[in-house]
PDB file of C-alpha atoms and ligand atoms in Angstrom:
ATOM      1  CA  MET A   1      15.732 -24.804 -31.868  1.00  0.00           C
ATOM      2  CA  PHE A   2      15.673 -21.495 -30.326  1.00  0.00           C
ATOM      3  CA  PRO A   3      14.744 -22.835 -26.784  1.00  0.00           C
ATOM      4  CA  GLU A   4      11.346 -21.595 -24.895  1.00  0.00           C
ATOM      5  CA  SER A   5      13.354 -20.540 -22.392  1.00  0.00           C
ATOM      6  CA  ILE A   6      15.013 -17.203 -24.014  1.00  0.00           C
ATOM      7  CA  GLN A   7      11.500 -16.834 -26.003  1.00  0.00           C
ATOM      8  CA  ASN A   8       9.960 -16.396 -22.521  1.00  0.00           C
ATOM      9  CA  ALA A   9      12.380 -14.300 -21.197  1.00  0.00           C
ATOM     10  CA  ILE A  10      12.168 -12.192 -24.210  1.00  0.00           C
ATOM     11  CA  ILE A  11       8.584 -11.924 -24.182  1.00  0.00           C
ATOM     12  CA  LEU A  12       9.143 -10.427 -20.285  1.00  0.00           C
ATOM     13  CA  TYR A  13      11.729  -8.274 -20.887  1.00  0.00           C
ATOM     14  CA  PHE A  14       9.337  -6.611 -23.576  1.00  0.00           C
ATOM     15  CA  LYS A  15       6.509  -6.405 -21.204  1.00  0.00           C
ATOM     16  CA  GLN A  16       8.847  -4.661 -18.242  1.00  0.00           C
ATOM     17  CA  GLN A  17       9.647  -2.144 -20.983  1.00  0.00           C
ATOM     18  CA  GLY A  18       5.771  -1.586 -21.196  1.00  0.00           C
ATOM     19  CA  GLU A  19       4.554  -3.747 -24.471  1.00  0.00           C
ATOM     20  CA  ARG A  20       1.707  -5.490 -23.947  1.00  0.00           C
ATOM     21  CA  GLU A  21       1.414  -8.635 -25.835  1.00  0.00           C
ATOM     22  CA  VAL A  22       4.152  -9.872 -27.465  1.00  0.00           C
ATOM     23  CA  GLU A  23       4.453 -12.573 -29.661  1.00  0.00           C
ATOM     24  CA  ILE A  24       6.977 -14.112 -31.462  1.00  0.00           C
ATOM     25  CA  ILE A  25       6.223 -15.401 -34.296  1.00  0.00           C
ATOM     26  CA  SER A  26       9.351 -17.277 -36.021  1.00  0.00           C
ATOM     27  CA  ALA A  27      12.728 -17.997 -35.164  1.00  0.00           C
ATOM     28  CA  SER A  28      15.392 -19.028 -37.976  1.00  0.00           C
ATOM     29  CA  PRO A  29      18.961 -19.409 -36.987  1.00  0.00           C
ATOM     30  CA  VAL A  30      22.146 -16.892 -38.227  1.00  0.00           C
ATOM     31  CA  SER A  31      24.954 -18.274 -39.458  1.00  0.00           C
ATOM     32  CA  GLY A  32      28.468 -16.734 -39.079  1.00  0.00           C
ATOM     33  CA  GLY A  33      29.458 -17.075 -35.631  1.00  0.00           C
ATOM     34  CA  SER A  34      32.238 -19.194 -34.266  1.00  0.00           C
ATOM     35  CA  ILE A  35      31.163 -18.928 -30.548  1.00  0.00           C
ATOM     36  CA  ASN A  36      27.298 -18.783 -29.664  1.00  0.00           C
ATOM     37  CA  ASP A  37      23.933 -19.714 -31.254  1.00  0.00           C
ATOM     38  CA  ALA A  38      22.331 -16.936 -33.208  1.00  0.00           C
ATOM     39  CA  PHE A  39      18.386 -16.375 -33.943  1.00  0.00           C
ATOM     40  CA  ARG A  40      16.938 -14.182 -35.887  1.00  0.00           C
ATOM     41  CA  ILE A  41      13.633 -13.520 -34.264  1.00  0.00           C
ATOM     42  CA  LYS A  42      10.594 -12.212 -36.009  1.00  0.00           C
ATOM     43  CA  THR A  43       7.843 -10.784 -32.894  1.00  0.00           C
ATOM     44  CA  SER A  44       4.828  -8.982 -32.843  1.00  0.00           C
ATOM     45  CA  LEU A  45       7.301  -6.019 -32.287  1.00  0.00           C
ATOM     46  CA  GLY A  46       9.341  -6.429 -35.713  1.00  0.00           C
ATOM     47  CA  GLN A  47      12.555  -8.322 -36.358  1.00  0.00           C
ATOM     48  CA  PHE A  48      15.492  -8.624 -33.264  1.00  0.00           C
ATOM     49  CA  PHE A  49      18.881 -10.582 -33.216  1.00  0.00           C
ATOM     50  CA  VAL A  50      19.968 -13.309 -30.592  1.00  0.00           C
ATOM     51  CA  LYS A  51      22.444 -15.226 -29.212  1.00  0.00           C
ATOM     52  CA  TYR A  52      23.049 -17.096 -26.942  1.00  0.00           C
ATOM     53  CA  ASN A  53      25.011 -19.625 -25.007  1.00  0.00           C
ATOM     54  CA  ASP A  54      25.085 -21.734 -21.683  1.00  0.00           C
ATOM     55  CA  ALA A  55      25.344 -19.207 -18.999  1.00  0.00           C
ATOM     56  CA  SER A  56      28.156 -21.572 -17.149  1.00  0.00           C
ATOM     57  CA  ARG A  57      29.997 -21.497 -20.110  1.00  0.00           C
ATOM     58  CA  TYR A  58      31.792 -17.426 -20.835  1.00  0.00           C
ATOM     59  CA  PRO A  59      30.603 -16.094 -17.793  1.00  0.00           C
ATOM     60  CA  GLU A  60      29.267 -12.564 -18.116  1.00  0.00           C
ATOM     61  CA  MET A  61      29.886 -12.889 -21.934  1.00  0.00           C
ATOM     62  CA  PHE A  62      26.786 -11.085 -23.253  1.00  0.00           C
ATOM     63  CA  GLU A  63      27.141  -8.323 -20.219  1.00  0.00           C
ATOM     64  CA  LYS A  64      30.090  -7.302 -21.465  1.00  0.00           C
ATOM     65  CA  GLU A  65      29.468  -7.243 -24.760  1.00  0.00           C
ATOM     66  CA  SER A  66      26.651  -4.900 -23.905  1.00  0.00           C
ATOM     67  CA  ARG A  67      28.609  -2.807 -22.161  1.00  0.00           C
ATOM     68  CA  GLY A  68      31.315  -2.495 -24.674  1.00  0.00           C
ATOM     69  CA  LEU A  69      28.638  -2.110 -27.480  1.00  0.00           C
ATOM     70  CA  GLN A  70      27.066   0.891 -25.353  1.00  0.00           C
ATOM     71  CA  LEU A  71      30.489   2.584 -25.218  1.00  0.00           C
ATOM     72  CA  LEU A  72      30.913   2.044 -28.882  1.00  0.00           C
ATOM     73  CA  ARG A  73      27.397   3.858 -29.280  1.00  0.00           C
ATOM     74  CA  ASP A  74      27.721   6.266 -26.404  1.00  0.00           C
ATOM     75  CA  SER A  75      30.957   7.978 -28.886  1.00  0.00           C
ATOM     76  CA  ASN A  76      28.423   8.401 -31.639  1.00  0.00           C
ATOM     77  CA  SER A  77      30.418   7.894 -33.982  1.00  0.00           C
ATOM     78  CA  ILE A  78      30.065   5.014 -36.112  1.00  0.00           C
ATOM     79  CA  SER A  79      26.879   2.469 -36.525  1.00  0.00           C
ATOM     80  CA  ILE A  80      26.215   0.189 -33.481  1.00  0.00           C
ATOM     81  CA  PRO A  81      23.482  -2.043 -33.708  1.00  0.00           C
ATOM     82  CA  ASP A  82      20.409  -0.977 -31.094  1.00  0.00           C
ATOM     83  CA  ILE A  83      21.064  -2.604 -27.870  1.00  0.00           C
ATOM     84  CA  LEU A  84      18.001  -4.285 -25.841  1.00  0.00           C
ATOM     85  CA  THR A  85      19.266  -6.592 -22.991  1.00  0.00           C
ATOM     86  CA  ALA A  86      21.809  -9.215 -21.984  1.00  0.00           C
ATOM     87  CA  GLY A  87      19.893 -11.792 -19.862  1.00  0.00           C
ATOM     88  CA  GLU A  88      19.545 -15.141 -18.464  1.00  0.00           C
ATOM     89  CA  ALA A  89      16.994 -17.766 -19.258  1.00  0.00           C
ATOM     90  CA  GLY A  90      16.763 -20.814 -17.763  1.00  0.00           C
ATOM     91  CA  SER A  91      20.664 -22.418 -18.258  1.00  0.00           C
ATOM     92  CA  TYR A  92      21.233 -19.693 -21.121  1.00  0.00           C
ATOM     93  CA  ALA A  93      22.780 -16.071 -21.315  1.00  0.00           C
ATOM     94  CA  PHE A  94      21.521 -14.597 -24.145  1.00  0.00           C
ATOM     95  CA  LEU A  95      21.640 -10.949 -26.099  1.00  0.00           C
ATOM     96  CA  LEU A  96      18.974  -9.278 -27.911  1.00  0.00           C
ATOM     97  CA  LEU A  97      19.802  -6.332 -30.285  1.00  0.00           C
ATOM     98  CA  GLU A  98      18.617  -4.790 -33.229  1.00  0.00           C
ATOM     99  CA  PHE A  99      18.480  -6.933 -35.954  1.00  0.00           C
ATOM    100  CA  ILE A 100      20.596  -5.506 -38.894  1.00  0.00           C
ATOM    101  CA  GLU A 101      18.830  -6.272 -42.483  1.00  0.00           C
ATOM    102  CA  PRO A 102      21.828  -7.174 -44.838  1.00  0.00           C
ATOM    103  CA  ALA A 103      22.492  -3.929 -46.905  1.00  0.00           C
ATOM    104  CA  ARG A 104      23.710  -2.430 -50.047  1.00  0.00           C
ATOM    105  CA  GLU A 105      27.128  -0.457 -49.122  1.00  0.00           C
ATOM    106  CA  ALA A 106      26.919   3.197 -49.935  1.00  0.00           C
ATOM    107  CA  ASP A 107      28.989   4.469 -52.790  1.00  0.00           C
ATOM    108  CA  HIS A 108      30.988   6.204 -50.093  1.00  0.00           C
ATOM    109  CA  PHE A 109      31.261   3.039 -47.384  1.00  0.00           C
ATOM    110  CA  TRP A 110      34.876   2.481 -47.608  1.00  0.00           C
ATOM    111  CA  GLN A 111      35.795   6.240 -46.526  1.00  0.00           C
ATOM    112  CA  ASN A 112      32.631   6.686 -44.510  1.00  0.00           C
ATOM    113  CA  PHE A 113      34.211   3.529 -42.385  1.00  0.00           C
ATOM    114  CA  GLY A 114      37.535   5.323 -42.297  1.00  0.00           C
ATOM    115  CA  LYS A 115      36.333   8.244 -41.085  1.00  0.00           C
ATOM    116  CA  ASN A 116      33.768   7.194 -38.663  1.00  0.00           C
ATOM    117  CA  LEU A 117      36.752   4.712 -37.091  1.00  0.00           C
ATOM    118  CA  ALA A 118      38.893   7.898 -36.915  1.00  0.00           C
ATOM    119  CA  ALA A 119      36.399   9.645 -35.188  1.00  0.00           C
ATOM    120  CA  MET A 120      35.413   6.930 -32.703  1.00  0.00           C
ATOM    121  CA  HIS A 121      39.236   6.829 -31.755  1.00  0.00           C
ATOM    122  CA  SER A 122      38.749  10.544 -30.772  1.00  0.00           C
ATOM    123  CA  HIS A 123      37.680   9.452 -27.551  1.00  0.00           C
ATOM    124  CA  LYS A 124      40.297   9.168 -25.433  1.00  0.00           C
ATOM    125  CA  ALA A 125      40.543   8.357 -21.616  1.00  0.00           C
ATOM    126  CA  GLU A 126      43.837   8.919 -19.429  1.00  0.00           C
ATOM    127  CA  LYS A 127      44.809   5.353 -19.388  1.00  0.00           C
ATOM    128  CA  PHE A 128      45.461   1.727 -21.389  1.00  0.00           C
ATOM    129  CA  GLY A 129      42.040  -0.187 -19.930  1.00  0.00           C
ATOM    130  CA  LEU A 130      39.031  -0.259 -19.131  1.00  0.00           C
ATOM    131  CA  ASP A 131      37.100  -0.590 -15.858  1.00  0.00           C
ATOM    132  CA  HIS A 132      35.942  -4.305 -16.332  1.00  0.00           C
ATOM    133  CA  ASP A 133      37.595  -7.171 -18.068  1.00  0.00           C
ATOM    134  CA  ASN A 134      35.844  -8.773 -21.084  1.00  0.00           C
ATOM    135  CA  TYR A 135      36.610 -11.480 -23.485  1.00  0.00           C
ATOM    136  CA  MET A 136      38.105 -11.503 -27.217  1.00  0.00           C
ATOM    137  CA  GLY A 137      36.563 -13.853 -29.477  1.00  0.00           C
ATOM    138  CA  SER A 138      35.995 -16.868 -26.312  1.00  0.00           C
ATOM    139  CA  LEU A 139      39.297 -15.796 -24.448  1.00  0.00           C
ATOM    140  CA  TYR A 140      39.170 -13.821 -21.328  1.00  0.00           C
ATOM    141  CA  GLN A 141      40.750 -10.135 -21.937  1.00  0.00           C
ATOM    142  CA  TYR A 142      42.140  -8.755 -19.549  1.00  0.00           C
ATOM    143  CA  ASN A 143      41.892  -4.659 -19.082  1.00  0.00           C
ATOM    144  CA  ASN A 144      43.601  -3.674 -16.161  1.00  0.00           C
ATOM    145  CA  PHE A 145      44.856  -0.085 -16.132  1.00  0.00           C
ATOM    146  CA  HIS A 146      48.454   1.117 -17.157  1.00  0.00           C
ATOM    147  CA  ASP A 147      49.522   4.456 -18.029  1.00  0.00           C
ATOM    148  CA  ASN A 148      52.141   3.454 -20.688  1.00  0.00           C
ATOM    149  CA  TRP A 149      51.034   1.958 -23.958  1.00  0.00           C
ATOM    150  CA  THR A 150      54.023  -0.817 -24.155  1.00  0.00           C
ATOM    151  CA  GLU A 151      53.713  -1.814 -21.333  1.00  0.00           C
ATOM    152  CA  PHE A 152      49.980  -2.449 -21.175  1.00  0.00           C
ATOM    153  CA  PHE A 153      50.484  -4.326 -24.774  1.00  0.00           C
ATOM    154  CA  ILE A 154      53.299  -6.370 -22.901  1.00  0.00           C
ATOM    155  CA  VAL A 155      51.387  -7.435 -19.762  1.00  0.00           C
ATOM    156  CA  GLU A 156      47.821  -7.413 -20.495  1.00  0.00           C
ATOM    157  CA  ARG A 157      48.128  -8.767 -23.940  1.00  0.00           C
ATOM    158  CA  LEU A 158      50.622 -10.811 -24.742  1.00  0.00           C
ATOM    159  CA  GLU A 159      52.323 -12.319 -21.466  1.00  0.00           C
ATOM    160  CA  ARG A 160      48.992 -13.681 -21.043  1.00  0.00           C
ATOM    161  CA  GLN A 161      48.845 -15.186 -24.144  1.00  0.00           C
ATOM    162  CA  VAL A 162      52.424 -16.819 -23.806  1.00  0.00           C
ATOM    163  CA  LYS A 163      51.804 -18.382 -20.448  1.00  0.00           C
ATOM    164  CA  MET A 164      48.476 -19.993 -21.380  1.00  0.00           C
ATOM    165  CA  ALA A 165      50.363 -21.495 -25.018  1.00  0.00           C
ATOM    166  CA  ARG A 166      53.499 -22.400 -22.986  1.00  0.00           C
ATOM    167  CA  GLU A 167      50.821 -24.021 -20.001  1.00  0.00           C
ATOM    168  CA  ASP A 168      49.124 -25.997 -22.622  1.00  0.00           C
ATOM    169  CA  GLY A 169      52.552 -26.918 -24.818  1.00  0.00           C
ATOM    170  CA  SER A 170      52.040 -24.852 -27.975  1.00  0.00           C
ATOM    171  CA  ILE A 171      55.173 -23.218 -27.805  1.00  0.00           C
ATOM    172  CA  GLY A 172      58.220 -23.518 -26.309  1.00  0.00           C
ATOM    173  CA  ARG A 173      61.324 -22.288 -25.134  1.00  0.00           C
ATOM    174  CA  VAL A 174      62.618 -20.524 -28.139  1.00  0.00           C
ATOM    175  CA  ASP A 175      59.148 -19.013 -28.705  1.00  0.00           C
ATOM    176  CA  ILE A 176      59.351 -17.479 -25.279  1.00  0.00           C
ATOM    177  CA  THR A 177      62.505 -16.312 -25.912  1.00  0.00           C
ATOM    178  CA  GLY A 178      61.843 -14.736 -28.673  1.00  0.00           C
ATOM    179  CA  PHE A 179      59.046 -12.864 -27.092  1.00  0.00           C
ATOM    180  CA  GLU A 180      61.024 -11.850 -23.755  1.00  0.00           C
ATOM    181  CA  ARG A 181      63.617 -10.175 -26.630  1.00  0.00           C
ATOM    182  CA  LEU A 182      60.872  -8.527 -28.662  1.00  0.00           C
ATOM    183  CA  TYR A 183      59.125  -7.242 -25.311  1.00  0.00           C
ATOM    184  CA  LYS A 184      62.425  -5.195 -24.528  1.00  0.00           C
ATOM    185  CA  ARG A 185      62.912  -3.700 -28.016  1.00  0.00           C
ATOM    186  CA  LEU A 186      59.016  -2.637 -28.160  1.00  0.00           C
ATOM    187  CA  ASP A 187      59.529   0.765 -25.839  1.00  0.00           C
ATOM    188  CA  GLU A 188      61.496   1.836 -29.620  1.00  0.00           C
ATOM    189  CA  ILE A 189      59.257   0.475 -31.717  1.00  0.00           C
ATOM    190  CA  PHE A 190      55.909   2.109 -30.271  1.00  0.00           C
ATOM    191  CA  PRO A 191      55.159   5.987 -30.706  1.00  0.00           C
ATOM    192  CA  SER A 192      54.000   7.375 -28.074  1.00  0.00           C
ATOM    193  CA  SER A 193      50.066   7.688 -28.193  1.00  0.00           C
ATOM    194  CA  GLU A 194      46.854   8.780 -25.684  1.00  0.00           C
ATOM    195  CA  PRO A 195      44.491   5.493 -25.158  1.00  0.00           C
ATOM    196  CA  SER A 196      41.479   5.687 -27.770  1.00  0.00           C
ATOM    197  CA  LEU A 197      38.004   3.883 -27.730  1.00  0.00           C
ATOM    198  CA  ILE A 198      38.903   0.642 -29.552  1.00  0.00           C
ATOM    199  CA  HIS A 199      36.822  -1.805 -31.063  1.00  0.00           C
ATOM    200  CA  GLY A 200      39.615  -5.275 -30.409  1.00  0.00           C
ATOM    201  CA  ASP A 201      38.736  -7.521 -32.655  1.00  0.00           C
ATOM    202  CA  LEU A 202      37.764  -5.803 -35.986  1.00  0.00           C
ATOM    203  CA  TRP A 203      38.118  -8.275 -38.710  1.00  0.00           C
ATOM    204  CA  SER A 204      36.156  -8.365 -41.951  1.00  0.00           C
ATOM    205  CA  GLY A 205      33.650 -11.182 -40.085  1.00  0.00           C
ATOM    206  CA  ASN A 206      32.968  -8.136 -36.910  1.00  0.00           C
ATOM    207  CA  PHE A 207      30.999  -5.358 -39.259  1.00  0.00           C
ATOM    208  CA  MET A 208      28.115  -5.339 -40.973  1.00  0.00           C
ATOM    209  CA  THR A 209      26.102  -2.773 -43.478  1.00  0.00           C
ATOM    210  CA  ASP A 210      23.271  -1.080 -41.831  1.00  0.00           C
ATOM    211  CA  ARG A 211      20.040   0.200 -43.602  1.00  0.00           C
ATOM    212  CA  GLN A 212      22.267   3.632 -44.886  1.00  0.00           C
ATOM    213  CA  GLY A 213      24.523   1.575 -46.281  1.00  0.00           C
ATOM    214  CA  ASN A 214      27.295   2.088 -43.460  1.00  0.00           C
ATOM    215  CA  ALA A 215      28.992  -0.203 -42.045  1.00  0.00           C
ATOM    216  CA  CYS A 216      27.957  -1.467 -38.808  1.00  0.00           C
ATOM    217  CA  LEU A 217      30.177  -2.618 -35.865  1.00  0.00           C
ATOM    218  CA  ILE A 218      29.590  -6.362 -34.006  1.00  0.00           C
ATOM    219  CA  ASP A 219      30.940  -8.234 -31.637  1.00  0.00           C
ATOM    220  CA  PRO A 220      33.891  -6.290 -30.208  1.00  0.00           C
ATOM    221  CA  ALA A 221      36.154  -6.719 -27.340  1.00  0.00           C
ATOM    222  CA  VAL A 222      36.449  -3.087 -26.147  1.00  0.00           C
ATOM    223  CA  TYR A 223      39.100  -1.405 -24.232  1.00  0.00           C
ATOM    224  CA  TYR A 224      41.213   1.647 -24.906  1.00  0.00           C
ATOM    225  CA  GLY A 225      44.611   1.555 -26.642  1.00  0.00           C
ATOM    226  CA  HIS A 226      46.173   2.480 -29.423  1.00  0.00           C
ATOM    227  CA  PRO A 227      44.010   3.104 -32.844  1.00  0.00           C
ATOM    228  CA  GLU A 228      46.499   0.773 -34.504  1.00  0.00           C
ATOM    229  CA  ILE A 229      45.484  -2.346 -32.961  1.00  0.00           C
ATOM    230  CA  ASP A 230      42.408  -1.693 -34.893  1.00  0.00           C
ATOM    231  CA  ILE A 231      43.917  -1.108 -38.259  1.00  0.00           C
ATOM    232  CA  ALA A 232      46.218  -3.947 -37.621  1.00  0.00           C
ATOM    233  CA  MET A 233      43.530  -6.004 -37.334  1.00  0.00           C
ATOM    234  CA  SER A 234      41.722  -5.041 -40.396  1.00  0.00           C
ATOM    235  CA  THR A 235      44.601  -6.382 -42.001  1.00  0.00           C
ATOM    236  CA  LEU A 236      44.810  -9.991 -40.396  1.00  0.00           C
ATOM    237  CA  PHE A 237      42.175 -11.628 -42.609  1.00  0.00           C
ATOM    238  CA  GLY A 238      42.069 -10.568 -46.034  1.00  0.00           C
ATOM    239  CA  GLY A 239      42.805  -6.698 -45.307  1.00  0.00           C
ATOM    240  CA  PHE A 240      39.634  -3.723 -45.917  1.00  0.00           C
ATOM    241  CA  ASN A 241      39.230  -1.753 -49.339  1.00  0.00           C
ATOM    242  CA  GLN A 242      42.250   0.571 -49.628  1.00  0.00           C
ATOM    243  CA  LYS A 243      39.482   3.558 -49.902  1.00  0.00           C
ATOM    244  CA  PHE A 244      39.126   2.438 -45.951  1.00  0.00           C
ATOM    245  CA  TYR A 245      42.907   2.994 -44.801  1.00  0.00           C
ATOM    246  CA  ASP A 246      43.094   6.586 -46.710  1.00  0.00           C
ATOM    247  CA  ALA A 247      39.741   7.873 -45.308  1.00  0.00           C
ATOM    248  CA  TYR A 248      41.090   7.267 -41.712  1.00  0.00           C
ATOM    249  CA  ASN A 249      44.563   8.555 -42.511  1.00  0.00           C
ATOM    250  CA  ASN A 250      43.275  11.919 -43.711  1.00  0.00           C
ATOM    251  CA  HIS A 251      41.183  12.513 -40.494  1.00  0.00           C
ATOM    252  CA  ASN A 252      43.827  10.694 -38.053  1.00  0.00           C
ATOM    253  CA  PRO A 253      46.909  10.249 -39.430  1.00  0.00           C
ATOM    254  CA  LEU A 254      48.871   7.380 -38.828  1.00  0.00           C
ATOM    255  CA  GLU A 255      52.127   7.977 -37.727  1.00  0.00           C
ATOM    256  CA  LYS A 256      55.107   7.103 -39.578  1.00  0.00           C
ATOM    257  CA  GLY A 257      56.370   3.433 -39.637  1.00  0.00           C
ATOM    258  CA  TRP A 258      52.986   1.937 -38.979  1.00  0.00           C
ATOM    259  CA  GLU A 259      52.718  -0.584 -41.643  1.00  0.00           C
ATOM    260  CA  ILE A 260      55.861  -1.983 -39.771  1.00  0.00           C
ATOM    261  CA  ARG A 261      54.173  -2.430 -36.219  1.00  0.00           C
ATOM    262  CA  LEU A 262      51.021  -4.060 -37.725  1.00  0.00           C
ATOM    263  CA  ASP A 263      52.412  -7.438 -37.651  1.00  0.00           C
ATOM    264  CA  ILE A 264      53.567  -6.999 -33.854  1.00  0.00           C
ATOM    265  CA  TYR A 265      49.494  -5.823 -32.833  1.00  0.00           C
ATOM    266  CA  ASN A 266      48.557  -8.929 -34.602  1.00  0.00           C
ATOM    267  CA  LEU A 267      50.775 -11.085 -32.775  1.00  0.00           C
ATOM    268  CA  TYR A 268      47.994 -11.097 -29.742  1.00  0.00           C
ATOM    269  CA  PRO A 269      45.053 -12.090 -32.091  1.00  0.00           C
ATOM    270  CA  LEU A 270      47.517 -14.553 -33.483  1.00  0.00           C
ATOM    271  CA  MET A 271      48.326 -15.731 -30.028  1.00  0.00           C
ATOM    272  CA  VAL A 272      44.887 -15.723 -29.598  1.00  0.00           C
ATOM    273  CA  HIS A 273      44.288 -17.930 -32.615  1.00  0.00           C
ATOM    274  CA  VAL A 274      46.924 -20.385 -31.677  1.00  0.00           C
ATOM    275  CA  ASN A 275      45.209 -20.977 -27.757  1.00  0.00           C
ATOM    276  CA  LEU A 276      42.351 -21.491 -29.407  1.00  0.00           C
ATOM    277  CA  PHE A 277      42.962 -23.227 -32.023  1.00  0.00           C
ATOM    278  CA  GLY A 278      46.709 -25.040 -31.998  1.00  0.00           C
ATOM    279  CA  GLY A 279      49.753 -25.049 -34.246  1.00  0.00           C
ATOM    280  CA  GLY A 280      47.911 -23.746 -37.226  1.00  0.00           C
ATOM    281  CA  TYR A 281      48.522 -20.368 -36.189  1.00  0.00           C
ATOM    282  CA  LEU A 282      52.134 -20.816 -34.698  1.00  0.00           C
ATOM    283  CA  GLY A 283      53.971 -20.560 -37.696  1.00  0.00           C
ATOM    284  CA  SER A 284      52.728 -17.088 -39.069  1.00  0.00           C
ATOM    285  CA  VAL A 285      53.752 -15.928 -34.655  1.00  0.00           C
ATOM    286  CA  GLN A 286      57.103 -17.756 -35.225  1.00  0.00           C
ATOM    287  CA  LYS A 287      57.685 -15.388 -38.282  1.00  0.00           C
ATOM    288  CA  ILE A 288      56.931 -12.237 -37.028  1.00  0.00           C
ATOM    289  CA  VAL A 289      59.135 -12.772 -33.830  1.00  0.00           C
ATOM    290  CA  ARG A 290      61.880 -13.421 -35.839  1.00  0.00           C
ATOM    291  CA  LYS A 291      61.313 -10.426 -37.679  1.00  0.00           C
ATOM    292  CA  PHE A 292      62.212  -7.831 -34.616  1.00  0.00           C
TER     293      PHE A 292
HETATM  294  P1  ADP B   1      30.043 -15.070 -32.130  1.00  0.00           P
HETATM  295  O1  ADP B   1      29.192 -13.901 -30.537  1.00  0.00           O
HETATM  296  O2  ADP B   1      29.192 -16.552 -31.873  1.00  0.00           O
HETATM  297  O3  ADP B   1      30.923 -14.344 -32.956  1.00  0.00           O
HETATM  298  P2  ADP B   1      28.468 -13.197 -33.985  1.00  0.00           P
HETATM  299  O4  ADP B   1      28.321 -11.281 -32.827  1.00  0.00           O
HETATM  300  O5  ADP B   1      30.066 -12.637 -34.763  1.00  0.00           O
HETATM  301  O6  ADP B   1      28.753 -13.991 -32.994  1.00  0.00           O
HETATM  302  O7  ADP B   1      27.794 -13.181 -34.699  1.00  0.00           O
HETATM  303  C1  ADP B   1      27.238 -14.168 -35.367  1.00  0.00           C
HETATM  304  C2  ADP B   1      26.544 -13.874 -37.042  1.00  0.00           C
HETATM  305  O8  ADP B   1      25.371 -13.082 -36.936  1.00  0.00           O
HETATM  306  C3  ADP B   1      27.571 -12.606 -37.585  1.00  0.00           C
HETATM  307  O9  ADP B   1      28.470 -12.784 -38.176  1.00  0.00           O
HETATM  308  C4  ADP B   1      26.372 -11.968 -38.346  1.00  0.00           C
HETATM  309  O10 ADP B   1      26.351 -12.123 -39.855  1.00  0.00           O
HETATM  310  C5  ADP B   1      25.597 -11.989 -37.563  1.00  0.00           C
HETATM  311  N1  ADP B   1      24.847 -10.762 -36.961  1.00  0.00           N
HETATM  312  C6  ADP B   1      25.951 -10.992 -35.266  1.00  0.00           C
HETATM  313  N2  ADP B   1      25.163  -9.310 -35.130  1.00  0.00           N
HETATM  314  C7  ADP B   1      23.575  -8.747 -36.124  1.00  0.00           C
HETATM  315  C8  ADP B   1      23.009  -8.476 -35.866  1.00  0.00           C
HETATM  316  N3  ADP B   1      22.386  -7.455 -35.068  1.00  0.00           N
HETATM  317  N4  ADP B   1      21.941  -8.275 -36.903  1.00  0.00           N
HETATM  318  C9  ADP B   1      21.943  -9.084 -37.914  1.00  0.00           C
HETATM  319  N5  ADP B   1      22.477 -10.373 -37.601  1.00  0.00           N
HETATM  320  C10 ADP B   1      24.031 -10.210 -37.010  1.00  0.00           C
END
């Protein structure tokens, strides 16, 4: 059931936007999410997408998601749903977005996706990180600023996940030693780069097809990082069409050796999975750590 308190909060939101009588006609569950409950609501103003959770469960998750989506939208490079509001209603927190109607992919879907993502990555910042922390899935993601990419990736990404896994006993001494050995090599493995605007969680469940038939990004874990992070994640659970990589490379040529680096970047989402879902993902982590 779609909570009444959220319905009322949505009606109030529209009133504050100057709409007079707004009626919620129906609400039907949307499947596919792993963290929150999601609904498609039909209203007298049209359809919208709402996801919600207990407000205390993941503090400020939707404000952060909304800020991340807004940053991606502001880059004017790739399709992102309209963001209406992130709010609270009773004990719930919710996010209200444009509803992306399932649509067919346009002829040049993958080429456009590659080109648009490259355009998004062309938005640069002075430092790696972001002016606020956010979430990667349901895990807190720290975005403290660093001048150096290798340092950022070790301190804000791997070390934090390794610490969490060590504290709850998912990994042991041998694994930690493997990570420490890897950290020492990262400077020579990673190319230098400018901080780029990245989605941060770009697996195949985090894009949809918009009305124009183009890829529309959802559910980001935004920060300014190395563009190869998004490329790496796109290969993690299935991989995107080759046309995507070709188009991306045409617009933002990946530096030599990028294929080799992808595994290292994917240690981060894999460790997030170890921390969320346990040991099943540890084998993949160990294999990568051993390789380097
Ligand atoms: P969670 O935060 O629980 O991971 P998601 O943001 O992944 O939730 O959304 C859950 C599902 O809802 C997605 O897999 C997608 O199918 C669908 N979805 C997400 N955003 C929209 C949207 N703006 N319009 C329509 N459907 C959406």
